[in-house]
């Protein structure tokens, strides 16, 4: 046939494959299907961990026993932490949206190593399942907290070893994803897409990927050493055998602080992607935002010991780690300034992704500022291991990345599934989530300041009023989350058909059909302009009289 019109290609959701049914998904090497696989599995883990969180909050409604035994509470916060960190927030944005979008955004047909990509998902699922299996083995679920601090993690009789192995496997999955993304970005950008014509989300993925491959091996080895210590008692960490528990903390945080940036950088990238679209303005300070991602990744790798100010460190050590902690706030603050500058004089369109981005900026700012407070040595000594810290990290991780994920889900939902979602329920969900979130976590700053320690099952009656506000907040938040998910699920079936570019975005993924065809691009695009060219919306000076 000699027609100029390309035959209608099947989209990736409906494509014919060798395997049938679920096999067509779990053996697929299409980066889009793998992204969706991650999305489904990650959301299951997320919802499970949310339920654990809500149950913990219910327990904290009254002093003493409310609904569960102390040992149950210990296993709940351990599980909640492990699932939220290793199964939700670390893989969340890069593995789901990075996989789905990276090739589309840089004009490529897939990632550089499609089969390795599938292997990453398999490792992710294996790690996740192992963590679940460990709950039911004799010995009972681990109760060490997600940090596996020694010497307790060496002494406790619960199933620490399977949990450690699970985290180890998940680490491998994360390393492979990072490796794949770096190679893809270096080798597969469309003609004309120079580094500074790349969308900012891909810049964020790039910086994140470097942390993934450089920092994750450290945690892998460290966790294996704990296993070795438990099995053979060689005396690396165990003080009884001449080992050093503080060494464990150093090794743990050398990974886990940078991991915080694995969690937040892609979220910052999502905000930089969504803001210009709804403000109809070129993002302010594109290059500075791109460089600040790299700067955060770099300086962020040097601040780990700010988690250890109370273990007994030299004054010089404390001073240096405090100073570096302040330094890392500079590139983060630069991003926030640039976002605000982008909003200024923009022609703003209020849509659901934009609302989530506003909550993100507000909550992330509170998380960042309380992080600075924690970097102040004197303040840190007062609030270390109190609810203040719990408030701080939930504001960053959930208030930032979690809300960024919600923004991303709504922003790219039409692209991923070819359907629009209903706006009113989504706005109600957003409102409840934002209200509930702040009601749940803000009182924790006060509680911590007043001296309420974290990871405690019981507390003095004078703390109760704050706990009540916080627990009621968790119910409002929970209802908000349910409304959001139910709305999206219903929209999968009943939503109106989405056009290729419902929001008016300028990046390449909006140039292909929704949902995208299997091969992404019929012809590899040639890139001439930067990704956020909204000049047609800007008021030209001569037209202003
Ligand atoms: C409805 C949502 C959530 C609720 C109700 C909730 C509640 C809680 C509670 C009550 C604790 C125990 C605090 C303590 O005793 O020290 C906790 C700890 C924790 N949460 Fe959440 N949380 C939620 C969402 C999240 C999210 C989205 C993340 C990560 C992205 C997260 C990460 C953590 C971590 C890492 C811990 C520390 C666990 C530990 O101390 O070992 N949480 N959360
Ligand atoms: Cu840190």
PDB file of C-alpha atoms in Angstrom, residues 44-321:
ATOM      1  CA  UNK A  44      -0.360  -2.298  46.539  1.00  0.00           C
ATOM      2  CA  UNK A  45       2.607  -1.947  48.895  1.00  0.00           C
ATOM      3  CA  UNK A  46       1.757   1.710  49.495  1.00  0.00           C
ATOM      4  CA  UNK A  47      -1.850   1.021  50.447  1.00  0.00           C
ATOM      5  CA  UNK A  48      -0.789  -1.802  52.768  1.00  0.00           C
ATOM      6  CA  UNK A  49       1.718   0.465  54.478  1.00  0.00           C
ATOM      7  CA  UNK A  50      -0.848   3.259  54.735  1.00  0.00           C
ATOM      8  CA  UNK A  51      -3.217   0.897  56.546  1.00  0.00           C
ATOM      9  CA  UNK A  52      -0.399   0.002  58.964  1.00  0.00           C
ATOM     10  CA  UNK A  53       0.228   3.710  59.543  1.00  0.00           C
ATOM     11  CA  UNK A  54      -3.423   4.415  60.201  1.00  0.00           C
ATOM     12  CA  UNK A  55      -3.578   1.500  62.658  1.00  0.00           C
ATOM     13  CA  UNK A  56      -0.504   2.826  64.470  1.00  0.00           C
ATOM     14  CA  UNK A  57      -2.132   6.228  64.716  1.00  0.00           C
ATOM     15  CA  UNK A  58      -5.258   4.602  66.107  1.00  0.00           C
ATOM     16  CA  UNK A  59      -3.137   2.927  68.758  1.00  0.00           C
ATOM     17  CA  UNK A  60      -1.731   6.334  69.705  1.00  0.00           C
ATOM     18  CA  UNK A  61      -5.202   7.804  70.267  1.00  0.00           C
ATOM     19  CA  UNK A  62      -5.016   7.052  73.992  1.00  0.00           C
ATOM     20  CA  UNK A  63      -2.117   6.430  76.360  1.00  0.00           C
ATOM     21  CA  UNK A  64      -1.597   2.756  77.220  1.00  0.00           C
ATOM     22  CA  UNK A  65      -3.210   0.052  75.145  1.00  0.00           C
ATOM     23  CA  UNK A  66      -5.830   1.159  72.618  1.00  0.00           C
ATOM     24  CA  UNK A  67      -6.010  -1.624  70.024  1.00  0.00           C
ATOM     25  CA  UNK A  68      -2.776  -3.624  69.973  1.00  0.00           C
ATOM     26  CA  UNK A  69       0.057  -5.056  72.062  1.00  0.00           C
ATOM     27  CA  UNK A  70       3.427  -3.259  72.307  1.00  0.00           C
ATOM     28  CA  UNK A  71       5.238  -5.966  70.300  1.00  0.00           C
ATOM     29  CA  UNK A  72       2.668  -5.622  67.513  1.00  0.00           C
ATOM     30  CA  UNK A  73       3.286  -1.875  67.469  1.00  0.00           C
ATOM     31  CA  UNK A  74       7.031  -2.489  67.090  1.00  0.00           C
ATOM     32  CA  UNK A  75       6.565  -4.802  64.143  1.00  0.00           C
ATOM     33  CA  UNK A  76       4.056  -2.368  62.616  1.00  0.00           C
ATOM     34  CA  UNK A  77       6.416   0.613  62.586  1.00  0.00           C
ATOM     35  CA  UNK A  78       9.193  -1.598  61.253  1.00  0.00           C
ATOM     36  CA  UNK A  79       7.030  -2.916  58.436  1.00  0.00           C
ATOM     37  CA  UNK A  80       5.489   0.447  57.732  1.00  0.00           C
ATOM     38  CA  UNK A  81       8.954   1.995  57.467  1.00  0.00           C
ATOM     39  CA  UNK A  82      10.458  -0.796  55.339  1.00  0.00           C
ATOM     40  CA  UNK A  83       7.520  -0.845  52.929  1.00  0.00           C
ATOM     41  CA  UNK A  84       7.229   2.911  52.621  1.00  0.00           C
ATOM     42  CA  UNK A  85      10.944   3.419  52.099  1.00  0.00           C
ATOM     43  CA  UNK A  86      12.117   0.412  50.106  1.00  0.00           C
ATOM     44  CA  UNK A  87       8.928  -0.566  48.299  1.00  0.00           C
ATOM     45  CA  UNK A  88       7.166   2.738  47.755  1.00  0.00           C
ATOM     46  CA  UNK A  89       9.101   5.952  47.928  1.00  0.00           C
ATOM     47  CA  UNK A  90      12.503   4.856  46.559  1.00  0.00           C
ATOM     48  CA  UNK A  91      11.199   2.990  43.497  1.00  0.00           C
ATOM     49  CA  UNK A  92       8.073   5.195  43.193  1.00  0.00           C
ATOM     50  CA  UNK A  93       8.861   8.011  40.828  1.00  0.00           C
ATOM     51  CA  UNK A  94      11.946   6.700  39.009  1.00  0.00           C
ATOM     52  CA  UNK A  95      10.726   3.153  38.436  1.00  0.00           C
ATOM     53  CA  UNK A  96       7.137   4.022  37.571  1.00  0.00           C
ATOM     54  CA  UNK A  97       7.282   7.373  35.833  1.00  0.00           C
ATOM     55  CA  UNK A  98      10.942   7.231  34.876  1.00  0.00           C
ATOM     56  CA  UNK A  99      10.388   3.951  33.101  1.00  0.00           C
ATOM     57  CA  UNK A 100       7.249   5.063  31.402  1.00  0.00           C
ATOM     58  CA  UNK A 101       8.413   8.529  30.434  1.00  0.00           C
ATOM     59  CA  UNK A 102      12.179   8.671  30.037  1.00  0.00           C
ATOM     60  CA  UNK A 103      12.281   7.176  26.511  1.00  0.00           C
ATOM     61  CA  UNK A 104       9.193   9.153  25.481  1.00  0.00           C
ATOM     62  CA  UNK A 105      10.654  12.405  26.785  1.00  0.00           C
ATOM     63  CA  UNK A 106      13.991  12.057  25.034  1.00  0.00           C
ATOM     64  CA  UNK A 107      12.537  10.711  21.795  1.00  0.00           C
ATOM     65  CA  UNK A 108      13.706   7.095  22.091  1.00  0.00           C
ATOM     66  CA  UNK A 109      11.944   3.807  21.392  1.00  0.00           C
ATOM     67  CA  UNK A 110      12.864   2.152  24.668  1.00  0.00           C
ATOM     68  CA  UNK A 111      15.500   2.212  27.382  1.00  0.00           C
ATOM     69  CA  UNK A 112      19.005   1.075  26.454  1.00  0.00           C
ATOM     70  CA  UNK A 113      18.734  -2.328  28.179  1.00  0.00           C
ATOM     71  CA  UNK A 114      15.087  -3.469  27.930  1.00  0.00           C
ATOM     72  CA  UNK A 115      15.708  -6.955  29.309  1.00  0.00           C
ATOM     73  CA  UNK A 116      17.707  -5.674  32.247  1.00  0.00           C
ATOM     74  CA  UNK A 117      14.763  -3.386  32.889  1.00  0.00           C
ATOM     75  CA  UNK A 118      12.441  -6.373  33.167  1.00  0.00           C
ATOM     76  CA  UNK A 119      14.964  -8.071  35.456  1.00  0.00           C
ATOM     77  CA  UNK A 120      14.874  -5.009  37.727  1.00  0.00           C
ATOM     78  CA  UNK A 121      11.131  -5.416  38.130  1.00  0.00           C
ATOM     79  CA  UNK A 122      11.495  -9.122  38.840  1.00  0.00           C
ATOM     80  CA  UNK A 123      14.056  -8.377  41.515  1.00  0.00           C
ATOM     81  CA  UNK A 124      11.754  -5.730  42.954  1.00  0.00           C
ATOM     82  CA  UNK A 125       8.890  -8.211  43.197  1.00  0.00           C
ATOM     83  CA  UNK A 126      11.143 -10.930  44.618  1.00  0.00           C
ATOM     84  CA  UNK A 127      12.391  -8.551  47.317  1.00  0.00           C
ATOM     85  CA  UNK A 128       8.865  -7.385  48.086  1.00  0.00           C
ATOM     86  CA  UNK A 129       7.540 -10.936  48.328  1.00  0.00           C
ATOM     87  CA  UNK A 130      10.425 -12.019  50.521  1.00  0.00           C
ATOM     88  CA  UNK A 131       9.626  -9.141  52.885  1.00  0.00           C
ATOM     89  CA  UNK A 132       6.016 -10.349  52.975  1.00  0.00           C
ATOM     90  CA  UNK A 133       6.983 -13.992  53.484  1.00  0.00           C
ATOM     91  CA  UNK A 134       9.177 -13.028  56.436  1.00  0.00           C
ATOM     92  CA  UNK A 135       6.019 -11.984  58.254  1.00  0.00           C
ATOM     93  CA  UNK A 136       4.702 -15.511  58.376  1.00  0.00           C
ATOM     94  CA  UNK A 137       7.854 -17.487  59.124  1.00  0.00           C
ATOM     95  CA  UNK A 138       8.347 -18.745  62.664  1.00  0.00           C
ATOM     96  CA  UNK A 139      10.055 -16.047  64.705  1.00  0.00           C
ATOM     97  CA  UNK A 140       7.662 -13.345  63.606  1.00  0.00           C
ATOM     98  CA  UNK A 141       8.081 -10.101  61.701  1.00  0.00           C
ATOM     99  CA  UNK A 142      11.244  -8.048  62.249  1.00  0.00           C
ATOM    100  CA  UNK A 143      10.951  -5.427  64.991  1.00  0.00           C
ATOM    101  CA  UNK A 144      14.139  -3.433  64.511  1.00  0.00           C
ATOM    102  CA  UNK A 145      12.772  -0.377  62.759  1.00  0.00           C
ATOM    103  CA  UNK A 146      13.599   0.131  59.088  1.00  0.00           C
ATOM    104  CA  UNK A 147      17.136   1.220  60.031  1.00  0.00           C
ATOM    105  CA  UNK A 148      18.126  -2.235  61.392  1.00  0.00           C
ATOM    106  CA  UNK A 149      20.332  -0.589  64.002  1.00  0.00           C
ATOM    107  CA  UNK A 150      22.827  -2.891  65.733  1.00  0.00           C
ATOM    108  CA  UNK A 151      23.256  -4.298  68.333  1.00  0.00           C
ATOM    109  CA  UNK A 152      19.487  -4.854  68.610  1.00  0.00           C
ATOM    110  CA  UNK A 153      19.208  -6.229  65.070  1.00  0.00           C
ATOM    111  CA  UNK A 154      21.877  -8.794  65.983  1.00  0.00           C
ATOM    112  CA  UNK A 155      20.154  -9.859  69.194  1.00  0.00           C
ATOM    113  CA  UNK A 156      16.433  -9.930  68.411  1.00  0.00           C
ATOM    114  CA  UNK A 157      14.963 -13.347  67.624  1.00  0.00           C
ATOM    115  CA  UNK A 158      12.527 -12.073  65.000  1.00  0.00           C
ATOM    116  CA  UNK A 159      12.987 -12.701  61.251  1.00  0.00           C
ATOM    117  CA  UNK A 160      15.616 -10.061  60.643  1.00  0.00           C
ATOM    118  CA  UNK A 161      17.612 -12.113  58.131  1.00  0.00           C
ATOM    119  CA  UNK A 162      14.853 -12.472  55.503  1.00  0.00           C
ATOM    120  CA  UNK A 163      14.038  -8.774  55.896  1.00  0.00           C
ATOM    121  CA  UNK A 164      17.717  -7.881  55.365  1.00  0.00           C
ATOM    122  CA  UNK A 165      17.893 -10.094  52.286  1.00  0.00           C
ATOM    123  CA  UNK A 166      14.750  -8.489  50.967  1.00  0.00           C
ATOM    124  CA  UNK A 167      16.275  -5.026  51.288  1.00  0.00           C
ATOM    125  CA  UNK A 168      19.465  -6.338  49.659  1.00  0.00           C
ATOM    126  CA  UNK A 169      17.583  -7.621  46.611  1.00  0.00           C
ATOM    127  CA  UNK A 170      15.611  -4.403  46.342  1.00  0.00           C
ATOM    128  CA  UNK A 171      18.920  -2.543  46.319  1.00  0.00           C
ATOM    129  CA  UNK A 172      20.046  -4.532  43.290  1.00  0.00           C
ATOM    130  CA  UNK A 173      16.867  -3.666  41.495  1.00  0.00           C
ATOM    131  CA  UNK A 174      17.473   0.004  42.183  1.00  0.00           C
ATOM    132  CA  UNK A 175      21.088  -0.155  40.949  1.00  0.00           C
ATOM    133  CA  UNK A 176      20.054  -1.785  37.670  1.00  0.00           C
ATOM    134  CA  UNK A 177      17.396   0.843  37.050  1.00  0.00           C
ATOM    135  CA  UNK A 178      19.926   3.613  37.672  1.00  0.00           C
ATOM    136  CA  UNK A 179      22.458   2.023  35.345  1.00  0.00           C
ATOM    137  CA  UNK A 180      19.861   1.677  32.644  1.00  0.00           C
ATOM    138  CA  UNK A 181      18.708   5.292  32.913  1.00  0.00           C
ATOM    139  CA  UNK A 182      22.223   6.753  32.808  1.00  0.00           C
ATOM    140  CA  UNK A 183      23.072   4.747  29.693  1.00  0.00           C
ATOM    141  CA  UNK A 184      19.758   5.610  28.073  1.00  0.00           C
ATOM    142  CA  UNK A 185      20.234   9.324  28.659  1.00  0.00           C
ATOM    143  CA  UNK A 186      23.784   9.267  27.376  1.00  0.00           C
ATOM    144  CA  UNK A 187      23.135   7.175  24.308  1.00  0.00           C
ATOM    145  CA  UNK A 188      19.560   7.531  23.152  1.00  0.00           C
ATOM    146  CA  UNK A 189      18.573  11.190  23.033  1.00  0.00           C
ATOM    147  CA  UNK A 190      16.858  12.157  19.787  1.00  0.00           C
ATOM    148  CA  UNK A 191      18.855  14.161  17.254  1.00  0.00           C
ATOM    149  CA  UNK A 192      19.005  17.786  18.350  1.00  0.00           C
ATOM    150  CA  UNK A 193      18.239  17.052  21.985  1.00  0.00           C
ATOM    151  CA  UNK A 194      21.311  18.523  23.600  1.00  0.00           C
ATOM    152  CA  UNK A 195      21.769  18.202  27.361  1.00  0.00           C
ATOM    153  CA  UNK A 196      20.167  21.584  27.889  1.00  0.00           C
ATOM    154  CA  UNK A 197      17.173  20.781  25.725  1.00  0.00           C
ATOM    155  CA  UNK A 198      16.354  17.815  27.927  1.00  0.00           C
ATOM    156  CA  UNK A 199      13.207  18.054  30.082  1.00  0.00           C
ATOM    157  CA  UNK A 200      13.957  18.746  33.738  1.00  0.00           C
ATOM    158  CA  UNK A 201      12.383  15.481  34.893  1.00  0.00           C
ATOM    159  CA  UNK A 202      15.017  13.603  32.906  1.00  0.00           C
ATOM    160  CA  UNK A 203      17.698  15.763  34.517  1.00  0.00           C
ATOM    161  CA  UNK A 204      16.304  14.758  37.890  1.00  0.00           C
ATOM    162  CA  UNK A 205      16.281  11.088  36.883  1.00  0.00           C
ATOM    163  CA  UNK A 206      19.866  11.431  35.719  1.00  0.00           C
ATOM    164  CA  UNK A 207      21.068  12.853  39.049  1.00  0.00           C
ATOM    165  CA  UNK A 208      19.039  10.260  40.941  1.00  0.00           C
ATOM    166  CA  UNK A 209      20.516   7.436  38.880  1.00  0.00           C
ATOM    167  CA  UNK A 210      24.044   8.429  39.869  1.00  0.00           C
ATOM    168  CA  UNK A 211      23.108   8.205  43.531  1.00  0.00           C
ATOM    169  CA  UNK A 212      21.443   4.864  42.886  1.00  0.00           C
ATOM    170  CA  UNK A 213      24.552   3.309  41.418  1.00  0.00           C
ATOM    171  CA  UNK A 214      27.113   4.945  43.695  1.00  0.00           C
ATOM    172  CA  UNK A 215      25.419   4.762  47.104  1.00  0.00           C
ATOM    173  CA  UNK A 216      23.261   1.637  46.961  1.00  0.00           C
ATOM    174  CA  UNK A 217      26.143  -0.882  46.945  1.00  0.00           C
ATOM    175  CA  UNK A 218      27.183   0.464  50.353  1.00  0.00           C
ATOM    176  CA  UNK A 219      23.883  -0.458  51.959  1.00  0.00           C
ATOM    177  CA  UNK A 220      23.924  -3.836  50.202  1.00  0.00           C
ATOM    178  CA  UNK A 221      27.254  -4.779  51.738  1.00  0.00           C
ATOM    179  CA  UNK A 222      26.316  -3.329  55.118  1.00  0.00           C
ATOM    180  CA  UNK A 223      23.125  -5.334  55.369  1.00  0.00           C
ATOM    181  CA  UNK A 224      24.989  -8.485  54.334  1.00  0.00           C
ATOM    182  CA  UNK A 225      27.503  -7.788  57.104  1.00  0.00           C
ATOM    183  CA  UNK A 226      24.654  -7.762  59.624  1.00  0.00           C
ATOM    184  CA  UNK A 227      23.553 -11.154  58.298  1.00  0.00           C
ATOM    185  CA  UNK A 228      27.123 -12.422  58.644  1.00  0.00           C
ATOM    186  CA  UNK A 229      27.292 -11.022  62.156  1.00  0.00           C
ATOM    187  CA  UNK A 230      24.037 -12.737  63.113  1.00  0.00           C
ATOM    188  CA  UNK A 231      25.033 -16.072  61.634  1.00  0.00           C
ATOM    189  CA  UNK A 232      28.722 -16.253  62.520  1.00  0.00           C
ATOM    190  CA  UNK A 233      29.344 -13.578  65.160  1.00  0.00           C
ATOM    191  CA  UNK A 234      32.536 -12.299  63.580  1.00  0.00           C
ATOM    192  CA  UNK A 235      32.644  -9.083  65.598  1.00  0.00           C
ATOM    193  CA  UNK A 236      32.244  -6.341  63.007  1.00  0.00           C
ATOM    194  CA  UNK A 237      29.387  -4.504  64.659  1.00  0.00           C
ATOM    195  CA  UNK A 238      28.753  -6.435  67.868  1.00  0.00           C
ATOM    196  CA  UNK A 239      30.349  -4.560  70.793  1.00  0.00           C
ATOM    197  CA  UNK A 240      30.473  -7.814  72.809  1.00  0.00           C
ATOM    198  CA  UNK A 241      32.879  -9.229  70.246  1.00  0.00           C
ATOM    199  CA  UNK A 242      34.911  -6.059  69.882  1.00  0.00           C
ATOM    200  CA  UNK A 243      32.803  -4.712  66.993  1.00  0.00           C
ATOM    201  CA  UNK A 244      31.657  -1.123  66.585  1.00  0.00           C
ATOM    202  CA  UNK A 245      27.932  -0.275  66.429  1.00  0.00           C
ATOM    203  CA  UNK A 246      28.716   3.310  65.441  1.00  0.00           C
ATOM    204  CA  UNK A 247      30.443   1.975  62.332  1.00  0.00           C
ATOM    205  CA  UNK A 248      27.120   0.440  61.370  1.00  0.00           C
ATOM    206  CA  UNK A 249      25.413   3.800  61.689  1.00  0.00           C
ATOM    207  CA  UNK A 250      28.010   5.464  59.478  1.00  0.00           C
ATOM    208  CA  UNK A 251      27.691   2.831  56.777  1.00  0.00           C
ATOM    209  CA  UNK A 252      23.927   2.846  57.004  1.00  0.00           C
ATOM    210  CA  UNK A 253      23.603   6.619  56.610  1.00  0.00           C
ATOM    211  CA  UNK A 254      26.280   6.878  53.923  1.00  0.00           C
ATOM    212  CA  UNK A 255      23.619   5.228  51.808  1.00  0.00           C
ATOM    213  CA  UNK A 256      20.444   6.293  53.507  1.00  0.00           C
ATOM    214  CA  UNK A 257      21.001   9.998  53.496  1.00  0.00           C
ATOM    215  CA  UNK A 258      21.714  10.073  49.745  1.00  0.00           C
ATOM    216  CA  UNK A 259      18.706   7.749  49.445  1.00  0.00           C
ATOM    217  CA  UNK A 260      16.627  10.628  50.737  1.00  0.00           C
ATOM    218  CA  UNK A 261      17.615  12.385  47.528  1.00  0.00           C
ATOM    219  CA  UNK A 262      16.685   9.326  45.483  1.00  0.00           C
ATOM    220  CA  UNK A 263      13.287   9.899  47.049  1.00  0.00           C
ATOM    221  CA  UNK A 264      12.986  13.645  46.601  1.00  0.00           C
ATOM    222  CA  UNK A 265      14.925  14.582  43.419  1.00  0.00           C
ATOM    223  CA  UNK A 266      12.478  12.965  40.992  1.00  0.00           C
ATOM    224  CA  UNK A 267       9.657  14.697  42.892  1.00  0.00           C
ATOM    225  CA  UNK A 268      11.383  18.035  42.360  1.00  0.00           C
ATOM    226  CA  UNK A 269      11.670  17.082  38.694  1.00  0.00           C
ATOM    227  CA  UNK A 270       7.942  16.391  38.480  1.00  0.00           C
ATOM    228  CA  UNK A 271       7.185  19.833  39.883  1.00  0.00           C
ATOM    229  CA  UNK A 272       9.510  21.465  37.349  1.00  0.00           C
ATOM    230  CA  UNK A 273       7.660  19.556  34.620  1.00  0.00           C
ATOM    231  CA  UNK A 274       4.126  20.396  35.711  1.00  0.00           C
ATOM    232  CA  UNK A 275       4.483  24.044  36.743  1.00  0.00           C
ATOM    233  CA  UNK A 276       5.369  25.536  33.353  1.00  0.00           C
ATOM    234  CA  UNK A 277       2.498  23.653  31.707  1.00  0.00           C
ATOM    235  CA  UNK A 278      -0.157  25.148  33.977  1.00  0.00           C
ATOM    236  CA  UNK A 279       1.496  28.545  34.342  1.00  0.00           C
ATOM    237  CA  UNK A 280       1.915  28.685  30.546  1.00  0.00           C
ATOM    238  CA  UNK A 281       5.374  30.068  31.067  1.00  0.00           C
ATOM    239  CA  UNK A 282       8.850  28.956  30.257  1.00  0.00           C
ATOM    240  CA  UNK A 283      10.381  27.675  33.471  1.00  0.00           C
ATOM    241  CA  UNK A 284      12.449  30.329  35.168  1.00  0.00           C
ATOM    242  CA  UNK A 285      16.150  29.468  35.376  1.00  0.00           C
ATOM    243  CA  UNK A 286      16.174  26.179  33.466  1.00  0.00           C
ATOM    244  CA  UNK A 287      19.930  25.667  33.675  1.00  0.00           C
ATOM    245  CA  UNK A 288      20.112  26.522  37.338  1.00  0.00           C
ATOM    246  CA  UNK A 289      17.392  23.966  38.081  1.00  0.00           C
ATOM    247  CA  UNK A 290      19.234  21.329  36.074  1.00  0.00           C
ATOM    248  CA  UNK A 291      22.550  22.040  37.789  1.00  0.00           C
ATOM    249  CA  UNK A 292      20.956  22.237  41.220  1.00  0.00           C
ATOM    250  CA  UNK A 293      19.801  18.602  40.839  1.00  0.00           C
ATOM    251  CA  UNK A 294      23.407  17.566  40.326  1.00  0.00           C
ATOM    252  CA  UNK A 295      24.533  19.786  43.197  1.00  0.00           C
ATOM    253  CA  UNK A 296      21.957  18.268  45.538  1.00  0.00           C
ATOM    254  CA  UNK A 297      23.062  14.786  44.540  1.00  0.00           C
ATOM    255  CA  UNK A 298      26.699  15.673  45.170  1.00  0.00           C
ATOM    256  CA  UNK A 299      26.543  17.687  48.410  1.00  0.00           C
ATOM    257  CA  UNK A 300      23.759  15.415  49.663  1.00  0.00           C
ATOM    258  CA  UNK A 301      26.226  12.534  49.638  1.00  0.00           C
ATOM    259  CA  UNK A 302      28.456  14.285  52.157  1.00  0.00           C
ATOM    260  CA  UNK A 303      26.047  15.028  54.984  1.00  0.00           C
ATOM    261  CA  UNK A 304      25.209  11.573  56.331  1.00  0.00           C
ATOM    262  CA  UNK A 305      26.433  12.040  59.889  1.00  0.00           C
ATOM    263  CA  UNK A 306      23.770  14.665  60.632  1.00  0.00           C
ATOM    264  CA  UNK A 307      21.733  11.623  61.665  1.00  0.00           C
ATOM    265  CA  UNK A 308      24.307  10.845  64.319  1.00  0.00           C
ATOM    266  CA  UNK A 309      24.913  14.054  66.238  1.00  0.00           C
ATOM    267  CA  UNK A 310      24.081  12.315  69.500  1.00  0.00           C
ATOM    268  CA  UNK A 311      26.243   9.193  69.088  1.00  0.00           C
ATOM    269  CA  UNK A 312      29.329  10.970  70.375  1.00  0.00           C
ATOM    270  CA  UNK A 313      31.299  12.526  67.549  1.00  0.00           C
ATOM    271  CA  UNK A 314      34.198  14.968  67.688  1.00  0.00           C
ATOM    272  CA  UNK A 315      33.277  18.658  67.762  1.00  0.00           C
ATOM    273  CA  UNK A 316      35.042  19.157  64.434  1.00  0.00           C
ATOM    274  CA  UNK A 317      32.979  16.348  62.933  1.00  0.00           C
ATOM    275  CA  UNK A 318      29.754  17.811  64.229  1.00  0.00           C
ATOM    276  CA  UNK A 319      30.671  21.252  62.937  1.00  0.00           C
ATOM    277  CA  UNK A 320      31.512  20.020  59.435  1.00  0.00           C
ATOM    278  CA  UNK A 321      28.402  17.878  59.072  1.00  0.00           C
TER     279      UNK A 321
END
